[in-house]
CSV table of C-alpha atoms and ligand atoms in Angstrom, one decimal:
chain,number,residue,atom,x,y,z
A,339,MET,CA,0.0,0.0,0.0
A,340,ARG,CA,1.0,3.6,-0.5
A,341,LEU,CA,-0.5,5.6,2.4
A,342,LEU,CA,-0.9,9.3,3.0
A,343,ILE,CA,-1.3,9.9,6.7
A,344,THR,CA,-2.6,13.3,7.5
A,345,GLY,CA,-1.8,14.6,11.0
A,346,GLY,CA,0.9,11.9,11.2
A,347,ALA,CA,3.0,14.0,13.6
A,348,GLY,CA,0.2,14.2,16.1
A,349,PHE,CA,-0.5,11.8,19.0
A,350,ILE,CA,-2.5,9.1,17.2
A,351,GLY,CA,-1.1,9.7,13.8
A,352,ALA,CA,2.5,9.2,15.0
A,353,ASN,CA,1.5,6.1,16.9
A,354,PHE,CA,-0.1,4.8,13.7
A,355,VAL,CA,3.1,5.4,11.7
A,356,HIS,CA,5.1,3.5,14.3
A,357,TYR,CA,2.5,0.7,14.4
A,358,TRP,CA,2.2,0.4,10.6
A,359,ALA,CA,5.9,0.5,10.0
A,360,ARG,CA,6.4,-2.4,12.5
A,361,ARG,CA,3.8,-4.5,10.8
A,362,HIS,CA,3.8,-3.6,7.1
A,363,ASP,CA,7.4,-3.7,5.8
A,364,GLY,CA,6.8,-3.1,2.2
A,365,ASP,CA,4.4,-0.1,2.4
A,366,ARG,CA,5.2,3.5,1.6
A,367,LEU,CA,4.2,6.0,4.2
A,368,VAL,CA,3.8,9.7,3.4
A,369,VAL,CA,3.0,11.9,6.4
A,370,LEU,CA,1.3,15.3,5.6
A,371,ASP,CA,1.2,17.5,8.7
A,372,ALA,CA,1.1,21.3,9.2
A,373,LEU,CA,3.0,21.0,12.5
A,374,THR,CA,0.6,23.1,14.5
A,375,TYR,CA,1.3,23.3,18.3
A,376,ALA,CA,0.2,19.6,18.5
A,377,GLY,CA,2.4,18.3,15.8
A,378,ASN,CA,5.9,17.1,16.5
A,379,ARG,CA,8.4,15.6,14.1
A,380,ALA,CA,10.2,14.1,17.0
A,381,SER,CA,7.3,11.7,17.5
A,382,LEU,CA,7.9,10.0,14.1
A,383,PRO,CA,10.2,7.0,13.8
A,384,GLU,CA,13.5,7.3,11.9
A,385,LEU,CA,13.0,5.2,8.8
A,386,ASP,CA,14.8,5.4,5.5
A,387,GLU,CA,13.5,7.7,2.8
A,388,GLY,CA,12.1,4.8,0.8
A,389,ARG,CA,9.7,3.9,3.6
A,390,LEU,CA,8.7,7.2,5.2
A,391,ARG,CA,8.5,10.8,3.8
A,392,PHE,CA,7.5,13.7,5.9
A,393,VAL,CA,5.8,16.7,4.1
A,394,GLN,CA,5.0,19.8,6.1
A,395,GLY,CA,1.8,21.1,4.7
A,396,ASP,CA,-1.9,22.0,5.3
A,397,ILE,CA,-4.7,19.7,4.2
A,398,ARG,CA,-6.6,22.8,3.1
A,399,GLN,CA,-4.1,23.4,0.3
A,400,GLN,CA,-6.0,21.3,-2.2
A,401,ALA,CA,-3.7,21.8,-5.2
A,402,ASP,CA,-0.6,20.8,-3.1
A,403,VAL,CA,-2.5,17.7,-1.8
A,404,GLU,CA,-3.5,16.7,-5.3
A,405,ALA,CA,0.1,17.0,-6.5
A,406,LEU,CA,1.3,14.9,-3.6
A,407,LEU,CA,-1.3,12.2,-4.3
A,408,ARG,CA,-0.2,12.0,-7.9
A,409,GLU,CA,3.5,12.2,-7.3
A,410,GLU,CA,3.4,9.5,-4.6
A,411,GLU,CA,0.7,7.4,-6.3
A,412,ILE,CA,-1.1,7.2,-3.1
A,413,ASP,CA,-3.9,4.6,-2.9
A,414,THR,CA,-4.9,5.0,0.8
A,415,ILE,CA,-5.5,8.2,2.8
A,416,VAL,CA,-5.8,7.8,6.6
A,417,HIS,CA,-7.1,11.2,7.8
A,418,PHE,CA,-6.1,12.1,11.3
A,419,ALA,CA,-5.4,15.8,10.9
A,420,ALA,CA,-7.6,17.9,13.1
A,421,GLU,CA,-7.8,20.4,15.9
A,422,SER,CA,-8.5,17.7,18.5
A,423,HIS,CA,-8.8,19.4,21.9
A,424,VAL,CA,-12.3,20.1,23.3
A,425,ASP,CA,-11.1,22.9,25.6
A,426,ARG,CA,-9.4,24.8,22.7
A,427,SER,CA,-12.5,24.3,20.5
A,428,ILE,CA,-14.5,26.1,23.3
A,429,ALA,CA,-11.9,28.9,23.4
A,430,GLY,CA,-11.8,29.2,19.6
A,431,PRO,CA,-14.5,27.4,17.6
A,432,GLU,CA,-13.9,29.1,14.2
A,433,HIS,CA,-10.4,27.6,13.8
A,434,CYS,CA,-11.6,24.2,14.8
A,435,VAL,CA,-14.4,24.3,12.1
A,436,ALA,CA,-12.0,25.7,9.5
A,437,VAL,CA,-9.5,22.8,10.0
A,438,ASN,CA,-11.9,19.9,10.8
A,439,VAL,CA,-14.7,20.7,8.5
A,440,LEU,CA,-13.2,22.7,5.6
A,441,GLY,CA,-9.9,20.8,5.8
A,442,THR,CA,-11.8,17.5,5.5
A,443,LEU,CA,-13.8,18.9,2.6
A,444,SER,CA,-10.6,20.0,0.8
A,445,LEU,CA,-9.0,16.6,1.3
A,446,LEU,CA,-12.1,14.9,0.0
A,447,GLU,CA,-12.1,17.1,-3.1
A,448,ALA,CA,-8.4,16.4,-3.7
A,449,ALA,CA,-9.1,12.7,-3.4
A,450,ARG,CA,-12.1,12.9,-5.8
A,451,CYS,CA,-10.1,14.9,-8.4
A,452,VAL,CA,-7.2,12.5,-8.4
A,453,TRP,CA,-8.9,9.1,-7.8
A,454,LEU,CA,-12.2,9.5,-9.6
A,455,GLY,CA,-10.9,11.3,-12.7
A,456,GLU,CA,-10.6,9.8,-16.2
A,457,ASP,CA,-8.3,7.1,-15.0
A,458,ARG,CA,-10.1,5.7,-12.0
A,459,VAL,CA,-7.7,4.5,-9.3
A,460,ALA,CA,-8.5,1.8,-6.7
A,461,HIS,CA,-8.4,3.6,-3.4
A,462,ARG,CA,-9.6,4.0,0.1
A,463,PHE,CA,-10.3,7.2,2.1
A,464,HIS,CA,-10.4,6.4,5.8
A,465,HIS,CA,-11.6,9.2,8.1
A,466,VAL,CA,-10.7,9.0,11.8
A,467,SER,CA,-13.5,10.3,13.9
A,468,THR,CA,-14.7,10.2,17.5
A,469,ASP,CA,-17.4,8.9,19.8
A,470,GLU,CA,-18.0,12.5,20.8
A,471,VAL,CA,-20.3,13.0,17.8
A,472,TYR,CA,-22.9,10.9,19.5
A,473,GLY,CA,-23.3,13.3,22.4
A,474,SER,CA,-23.6,12.3,26.1
A,475,LEU,CA,-25.2,9.3,27.8
A,476,SER,CA,-26.8,9.1,31.2
A,477,ALA,CA,-25.7,6.5,33.7
A,478,GLY,CA,-27.8,3.5,32.6
A,479,GLN,CA,-28.1,4.1,28.8
A,480,PRO,CA,-26.8,1.6,26.4
A,481,ALA,CA,-23.4,2.3,24.7
A,482,PHE,CA,-23.2,4.1,21.3
A,483,THR,CA,-23.7,1.9,18.2
A,484,GLU,CA,-23.2,2.9,14.6
A,485,THR,CA,-26.9,3.8,14.3
A,486,THR,CA,-27.0,6.1,17.4
A,487,PRO,CA,-28.1,9.5,16.1
A,488,TYR,CA,-25.5,12.2,16.1
A,489,ALA,CA,-25.9,14.8,18.9
A,490,PRO,CA,-22.6,16.6,19.3
A,491,ASN,CA,-22.4,19.0,22.2
A,492,SER,CA,-19.0,20.8,21.9
A,493,PRO,CA,-17.7,22.8,18.9
A,494,TYR,CA,-15.1,20.1,18.5
A,495,ALA,CA,-17.7,17.3,18.4
A,496,ALA,CA,-19.9,19.3,16.1
A,497,SER,CA,-17.0,19.9,13.7
A,498,LYS,CA,-16.1,16.1,13.6
A,499,ALA,CA,-19.8,15.3,13.1
A,500,ALA,CA,-19.9,17.7,10.1
A,501,ALA,CA,-16.8,16.2,8.7
A,502,ASP,CA,-18.3,12.7,9.0
A,503,HIS,CA,-21.4,13.8,7.1
A,504,LEU,CA,-19.2,15.2,4.3
A,505,VAL,CA,-17.3,11.9,4.1
A,506,ARG,CA,-20.5,10.0,3.9
A,507,ALA,CA,-21.8,12.4,1.2
A,508,TYR,CA,-18.7,11.9,-0.9
A,509,HIS,CA,-19.4,8.2,-0.9
A,510,GLU,CA,-23.0,8.5,-1.7
A,511,THR,CA,-22.7,11.2,-4.3
A,512,TYR,CA,-19.4,10.6,-6.0
A,513,GLY,CA,-18.7,6.9,-5.2
A,514,LEU,CA,-15.5,7.7,-3.2
A,515,ALA,CA,-14.5,4.5,-1.3
A,516,THR,CA,-14.7,5.9,2.2
A,517,THR,CA,-14.8,4.4,5.7
A,518,ILE,CA,-15.1,6.1,9.0
A,519,SER,CA,-14.1,5.0,12.5
A,520,ASN,CA,-15.6,6.5,15.6
A,521,CYS,CA,-13.2,5.9,18.4
A,522,SER,CA,-13.4,6.4,22.1
A,523,ILE,CA,-10.8,8.4,24.1
A,524,ASN,CA,-7.1,7.2,23.5
A,525,TYR,CA,-4.1,7.2,25.8
A,526,GLY,CA,-0.5,6.1,25.3
A,527,PRO,CA,2.9,7.5,24.2
A,528,TYR,CA,3.5,10.8,22.3
A,529,HIS,CA,0.3,12.3,23.8
A,530,PHE,CA,0.4,16.1,23.9
A,531,PRO,CA,0.5,17.2,27.6
A,532,GLU,CA,-2.7,19.2,27.4
A,533,LYS,CA,-4.9,16.1,27.6
A,534,LEU,CA,-5.9,14.5,30.9
A,535,ILE,CA,-3.4,11.6,31.3
A,536,PRO,CA,-0.2,13.2,29.9
A,537,LEU,CA,-0.9,16.6,31.5
A,538,PHE,CA,-1.3,14.9,34.9
A,539,ILE,CA,1.9,12.8,34.5
A,540,VAL,CA,4.0,15.9,33.7
A,541,ASN,CA,2.2,17.9,36.4
A,542,LEU,CA,3.1,15.3,39.0
A,543,LEU,CA,6.8,15.1,37.8
A,544,GLU,CA,7.0,18.9,38.0
A,545,GLY,CA,5.2,19.1,41.4
A,546,ARG,CA,2.1,20.8,40.1
A,547,ASP,CA,-1.6,20.2,41.1
A,548,LEU,CA,-3.9,17.9,39.2
A,549,PRO,CA,-6.9,20.0,38.1
A,550,VAL,CA,-9.9,17.7,37.9
A,551,TYR,CA,-12.9,19.3,36.2
A,552,GLY,CA,-16.1,19.5,38.3
A,553,GLU,CA,-16.4,16.5,40.6
A,554,GLY,CA,-14.5,14.1,38.3
A,555,ILE,CA,-17.6,12.0,37.7
A,556,ASN,CA,-17.5,12.1,33.9
A,557,VAL,CA,-17.1,8.7,32.3
A,558,ARG,CA,-14.9,8.0,29.3
A,559,ASP,CA,-14.2,4.7,27.5
A,560,TRP,CA,-10.4,4.5,27.5
A,561,LEU,CA,-8.6,2.8,24.7
A,562,HIS,CA,-4.9,2.3,24.3
A,563,VAL,CA,-3.7,4.0,21.1
A,564,ASP,CA,-2.2,0.7,19.7
A,565,ASP,CA,-5.7,-0.8,19.9
A,566,HIS,CA,-7.0,2.1,18.0
A,567,CYS,CA,-4.4,1.5,15.3
A,568,ARG,CA,-5.3,-2.2,15.3
A,569,GLY,CA,-8.9,-1.2,14.7
A,570,ILE,CA,-8.0,1.0,11.8
A,571,GLU,CA,-5.8,-1.7,10.4
A,572,SER,CA,-8.7,-4.1,10.4
A,573,ILE,CA,-11.0,-1.6,8.6
A,574,LEU,CA,-8.4,-0.9,5.9
A,575,ALA,CA,-8.0,-4.6,5.4
A,576,ALA,CA,-11.6,-5.7,5.2
A,577,GLY,CA,-14.0,-2.8,5.9
A,578,SER,CA,-16.7,-2.1,3.3
A,579,ALA,CA,-16.8,1.2,1.5
A,580,GLY,CA,-19.4,3.6,2.8
A,581,GLU,CA,-19.4,1.9,6.3
A,582,LEU,CA,-18.8,3.4,9.7
A,583,TYR,CA,-17.2,1.4,12.5
A,584,ASN,CA,-17.1,2.1,16.3
A,585,VAL,CA,-13.7,1.4,17.9
A,586,GLY,CA,-13.6,0.8,21.7
A,587,SER,CA,-12.7,-1.7,24.3
A,588,ARG,CA,-15.5,-1.6,26.9
A,589,ASN,CA,-13.4,0.2,29.4
A,590,GLU,CA,-15.6,2.8,31.0
A,591,ARG,CA,-14.1,4.7,33.9
A,592,GLY,CA,-14.9,7.9,35.8
A,593,ASN,CA,-12.2,10.6,35.5
A,594,LEU,CA,-11.5,10.6,39.2
A,595,GLU,CA,-11.0,6.8,39.1
A,596,VAL,CA,-8.5,7.2,36.2
A,597,VAL,CA,-6.6,10.0,38.0
A,598,LYS,CA,-6.3,7.9,41.2
A,599,GLU,CA,-5.1,4.9,39.2
A,600,LEU,CA,-2.6,7.1,37.5
A,601,CYS,CA,-1.4,8.6,40.8
A,602,LYS,CA,-0.9,5.0,42.1
A,603,ALA,CA,1.1,4.1,39.0
A,604,VAL,CA,3.4,7.0,39.5
A,605,ASP,CA,3.8,6.3,43.3
A,606,VAL,CA,4.7,2.7,42.4
A,607,ALA,CA,7.2,3.7,39.8
A,608,PHE,CA,9.0,6.0,42.3
A,609,ALA,CA,9.0,3.2,45.0
A,610,ALA,CA,10.6,0.8,42.5
A,611,ASP,CA,13.3,3.2,41.2
A,612,SER,CA,15.2,5.5,43.7
A,613,ASP,CA,16.8,7.5,40.8
A,614,LEU,CA,13.4,9.0,40.0
A,615,ALA,CA,13.4,11.1,43.2
A,616,THR,CA,16.7,12.6,42.1
A,617,ARG,CA,15.5,13.3,38.6
A,618,PHE,CA,12.1,14.7,39.7
A,619,PRO,CA,12.7,16.2,43.1
A,620,ALA,CA,9.4,18.2,43.0
A,621,ALA,CA,7.2,15.1,42.5
A,622,PRO,CA,5.2,14.2,45.6
A,623,PRO,CA,6.8,10.8,46.1
A,624,ALA,CA,10.3,12.4,46.0
A,625,HIS,CA,9.4,13.9,49.4
A,626,GLY,CA,7.3,11.2,51.0
A,627,ALA,CA,3.9,12.4,49.8
A,628,GLU,CA,1.3,10.5,47.7
A,629,CYS,CA,0.6,11.7,44.2
A,630,ALA,CA,-3.2,11.8,45.0
A,631,SER,CA,-2.5,14.6,47.5
A,632,ARG,CA,-2.2,16.9,44.4
A,633,ILE,CA,-5.7,16.3,43.2
A,634,ARG,CA,-7.7,19.6,43.1
A,635,PHE,CA,-11.3,20.0,41.9
A,636,VAL,CA,-11.6,23.0,39.6
A,637,ARG,CA,-14.3,24.7,37.6
A,638,ASP,CA,-16.1,22.3,35.2
A,639,ARG,CA,-15.7,22.3,31.4
A,640,PRO,CA,-18.8,24.1,29.9
A,641,GLY,CA,-21.2,21.6,28.3
A,642,HIS,CA,-19.1,18.8,29.8
A,643,ASP,CA,-20.5,15.5,28.5
A,644,LEU,CA,-21.3,13.1,31.3
A,645,ARG,CA,-20.6,9.8,29.7
A,646,TYR,CA,-19.4,8.2,26.5
A,647,ALA,CA,-19.4,4.5,25.9
A,648,ILE,CA,-18.7,2.6,22.7
A,649,ASP,CA,-20.2,-0.7,21.6
A,650,PRO,CA,-17.6,-2.2,19.3
A,651,SER,CA,-19.6,-5.3,18.4
A,652,LYS,CA,-19.8,-4.6,14.7
A,653,LEU,CA,-16.0,-4.3,14.3
A,654,GLU,CA,-15.5,-7.4,16.5
A,655,LYS,CA,-18.1,-9.5,14.6
A,656,GLU,CA,-17.5,-8.4,11.1
A,657,LEU,CA,-13.8,-7.7,11.0
A,658,GLY,CA,-12.5,-9.8,13.9
A,659,PHE,CA,-11.2,-6.8,15.9
A,660,ALA,CA,-10.1,-7.5,19.5
A,661,ALA,CA,-8.6,-4.9,21.8
A,662,GLU,CA,-5.4,-6.3,23.4
A,663,VAL,CA,-4.1,-3.8,26.0
A,664,ASP,CA,-5.7,-3.9,29.4
A,665,PHE,CA,-6.0,-0.6,31.1
A,666,ALA,CA,-3.8,-1.2,34.2
A,667,SER,CA,-0.8,-2.3,32.2
A,668,GLY,CA,-1.4,0.3,29.4
A,669,LEU,CA,-1.4,3.0,32.1
A,670,ARG,CA,1.8,1.7,33.7
A,671,GLN,CA,3.5,1.5,30.3
A,672,THR,CA,2.4,5.1,29.5
A,673,VAL,CA,3.9,6.3,32.8
A,674,GLN,CA,7.1,4.5,32.0
A,675,TRP,CA,7.2,6.0,28.5
A,676,TYR,CA,6.9,9.6,30.0
A,677,LEU,CA,9.6,8.8,32.5
A,678,ALA,CA,11.9,7.5,29.7
A,679,HIS,CA,11.2,10.3,27.3
A,680,GLU,CA,11.7,13.4,29.4
A,681,THR,CA,13.4,15.2,26.5
A,682,TRP,CA,10.3,14.8,24.3
A,683,TRP,CA,7.9,16.4,26.8
A,684,ARG,CA,10.4,19.0,28.2
A,685,ALA,CA,10.8,20.5,24.7
A,686,ILE,CA,7.0,21.1,24.6
A,687,LEU,CA,6.9,22.5,28.2
A,688,ALA,CA,9.7,24.9,27.2
A,689,ARG,CA,7.5,26.5,24.5
A,690,GLY,CA,6.0,29.9,25.6
A,691,SER,CA,2.8,29.0,23.8
A,692,TYR,CA,2.4,25.9,26.0
A,693,ARG,CA,2.8,27.7,29.3
A,694,GLU,CA,0.5,30.5,28.1
A,695,TRP,CA,-2.3,28.0,27.4
A,696,VAL,CA,-1.8,26.2,30.7
A,697,ASP,CA,-1.8,29.4,32.7
A,698,ARG,CA,-4.8,30.8,30.9
A,699,GLN,CA,-6.8,27.5,31.2
A,700,TYR,CA,-5.9,26.7,34.8
A,701,GLY,CA,-5.3,30.1,36.2
A,702,ASP,CA,-8.9,30.9,35.6
A,703,ALA,CA,-10.1,27.5,36.8
A,704,GLU,CA,-8.2,27.8,40.0
A,705,GLU,CA,-9.5,31.3,40.7
A,706,ALA,CA,-13.0,29.9,40.2
A,707,SER,CA,-12.5,27.1,42.6
A,708,ALA,CA,-10.9,29.3,45.3
B,887,NAD,P1,-3.4,15.8,17.8
B,887,NAD,O1,-4.0,17.1,18.2
B,887,NAD,O2,-2.4,15.1,18.7
B,887,NAD,O3,-2.8,15.8,16.4
B,887,NAD,C1,-3.4,16.5,15.3
B,887,NAD,C2,-2.3,16.6,14.2
B,887,NAD,O4,-2.9,17.2,13.1
B,887,NAD,C3,-1.1,17.4,14.6
B,887,NAD,O5,0.1,16.8,14.2
B,887,NAD,C4,-1.3,18.7,13.8
B,887,NAD,O6,-0.1,19.4,13.5
B,887,NAD,C5,-2.0,18.2,12.6
B,887,NAD,N1,-2.8,19.2,11.9
B,887,NAD,C6,-3.7,20.1,12.5
B,887,NAD,N2,-4.2,20.9,11.5
B,887,NAD,C7,-3.7,20.5,10.3
B,887,NAD,C8,-3.9,21.0,9.0
B,887,NAD,N3,-4.7,22.0,8.7
B,887,NAD,N4,-3.2,20.3,8.0
B,887,NAD,C9,-2.4,19.3,8.3
B,887,NAD,N5,-2.1,18.9,9.6
B,887,NAD,C10,-2.8,19.5,10.6
B,887,NAD,O7,-4.7,14.8,17.7
B,887,NAD,P2,-4.9,13.3,18.0
B,887,NAD,O8,-5.3,13.1,19.4
B,887,NAD,O9,-3.8,12.5,17.5
B,887,NAD,O10,-6.2,13.0,17.1
B,887,NAD,C11,-6.1,12.5,15.8
B,887,NAD,C12,-7.5,12.3,15.2
B,887,NAD,O11,-8.1,11.3,15.9
B,887,NAD,C13,-8.3,13.5,15.2
B,887,NAD,O12,-9.0,13.6,14.0
B,887,NAD,C14,-9.3,13.3,16.4
B,887,NAD,O13,-10.5,13.9,16.1
B,887,NAD,C15,-9.4,11.8,16.4
B,887,NAD,N6,-9.7,11.2,17.7
B,887,NAD,C16,-8.9,11.4,18.8
B,887,NAD,C17,-9.2,10.8,20.0
B,887,NAD,C18,-8.3,11.0,21.2
B,887,NAD,O14,-8.6,10.4,22.2
B,887,NAD,N7,-7.2,11.8,21.1
B,887,NAD,C19,-10.2,9.9,20.1
B,887,NAD,C20,-11.0,9.6,18.9
B,887,NAD,C21,-10.7,10.3,17.7
B,888,TYD,P1,-9.2,15.4,27.6
B,888,TYD,O1,-8.0,14.6,27.9
B,888,TYD,O2,-9.1,16.9,27.4
B,888,TYD,O3,-9.8,14.8,26.2
B,888,TYD,P2,-11.0,15.4,25.3
B,888,TYD,O4,-10.5,16.6,24.6
B,888,TYD,O5,-11.2,14.2,24.3
B,888,TYD,O6,-12.2,15.6,26.2
B,888,TYD,O7,-10.3,15.2,28.7
B,888,TYD,C1,-10.7,13.9,29.1
B,888,TYD,C2,-11.6,14.0,30.3
B,888,TYD,O8,-10.8,14.5,31.4
B,888,TYD,C3,-12.7,15.0,30.1
B,888,TYD,O9,-13.9,14.5,30.8
B,888,TYD,C4,-12.3,16.3,30.7
B,888,TYD,C5,-11.4,15.8,31.9
B,888,TYD,N1,-10.2,16.7,32.2
B,888,TYD,C6,-10.0,17.1,33.5
B,888,TYD,O10,-10.8,16.8,34.4
B,888,TYD,N2,-9.0,18.0,33.8
B,888,TYD,C7,-8.1,18.4,32.8
B,888,TYD,O11,-7.2,19.1,33.1
B,888,TYD,C8,-8.3,17.9,31.5
B,888,TYD,C9,-7.4,18.3,30.4
B,888,TYD,C10,-9.4,17.1,31.2
């Protein structure tokens, strides 16, 4: 296969590149990424030029994307590129819509022009979407299936829902061979430290508080990023054009439960390795305190969805998908990854734009909770 991976320098995209390179030797991988604040070339593996090419560019530059599709004879697009953070979409919805909706439209147009022209090319356009398009569940409601009506609540979720509809329309109207995956929340390596798990790990290592929104009762269905990649792999291998597949692992947990488990994993890591107290002297276990002592409840996210839960039965039954990483070991591995890749996250923390975001976001929240 000759794959174009948009957003391949972001969290899931980069993990997908690592995953695919490990398992598909002969394939050509071309990453197209604008390197926004969330993109990071250092997240990509070092592979020879015959296997991996990195192109810095915007999915909204349709002519450039068309040229790249032709030059590289791409047959498969895996579309990750997006503004992916709910809090940032609340702070600035226009940009989120411009990238997620118009960017996806532009990419679809490029694919249509190149693949459905006079010389029709065998192809697949896979769009990576989210469970957030389905809206929020109350405590006893059944998990989202592929026929659950869309009811997005945040600007981010609305923009992903709009993009999903465009992908569907390009299949129905023009015959583009599309598939969509709606995935639950991911965790794992190379995760930008503005999202819950990586933010809380680096906060602990730096001796900062852990700002839990509201009462920490919101439930998410946590999936290790490798299992997400495995799900996309099975869709690319055997998914039917025009279909939508939910990806999840039936791992619902409240935020406070996740945070407490994370705290325990960091406590255990420090207990097992005395060097960590020297490397991270501000971390609670370096001076005899438990990580959970840094939990603080702060002002809730506006429109904070109570619960997401994915029913992955279709993917399991039709395509043989099975999630493999259990949450406790996935979380431990993730903590170990951040401990072993301090240079990766310190480079992000050193950026003025990162500190500005964190101060604006949590300065306000802490004032509100005081
Ligand atoms: P991320 O924010 O870590 O990465 C996004 C990447 O897209 C970055 O590398 C960024 O530079 C790039 N990008 C942004 N705008 C671009 C543009 N205009 N042109 C080219 N590149 C651009 O996001 P992520 O968490 O890796 O999410 C990837 C995809 O998966 C997104 O579409 C997201 O909606 C979806 N998703 C994420 C999760 C999750 O838990 N993180 C869950 C389900 C679905
Ligand atoms: P997050 O990691 O931001 O992912 P998403 O953008 O997909 O919502 O949030 C996951 C959950 O954690 C969500 O319910 C909000 C909550 N959360 C906090 O409680 N505190 C935080 O500092 C962050 C970033 C998230």
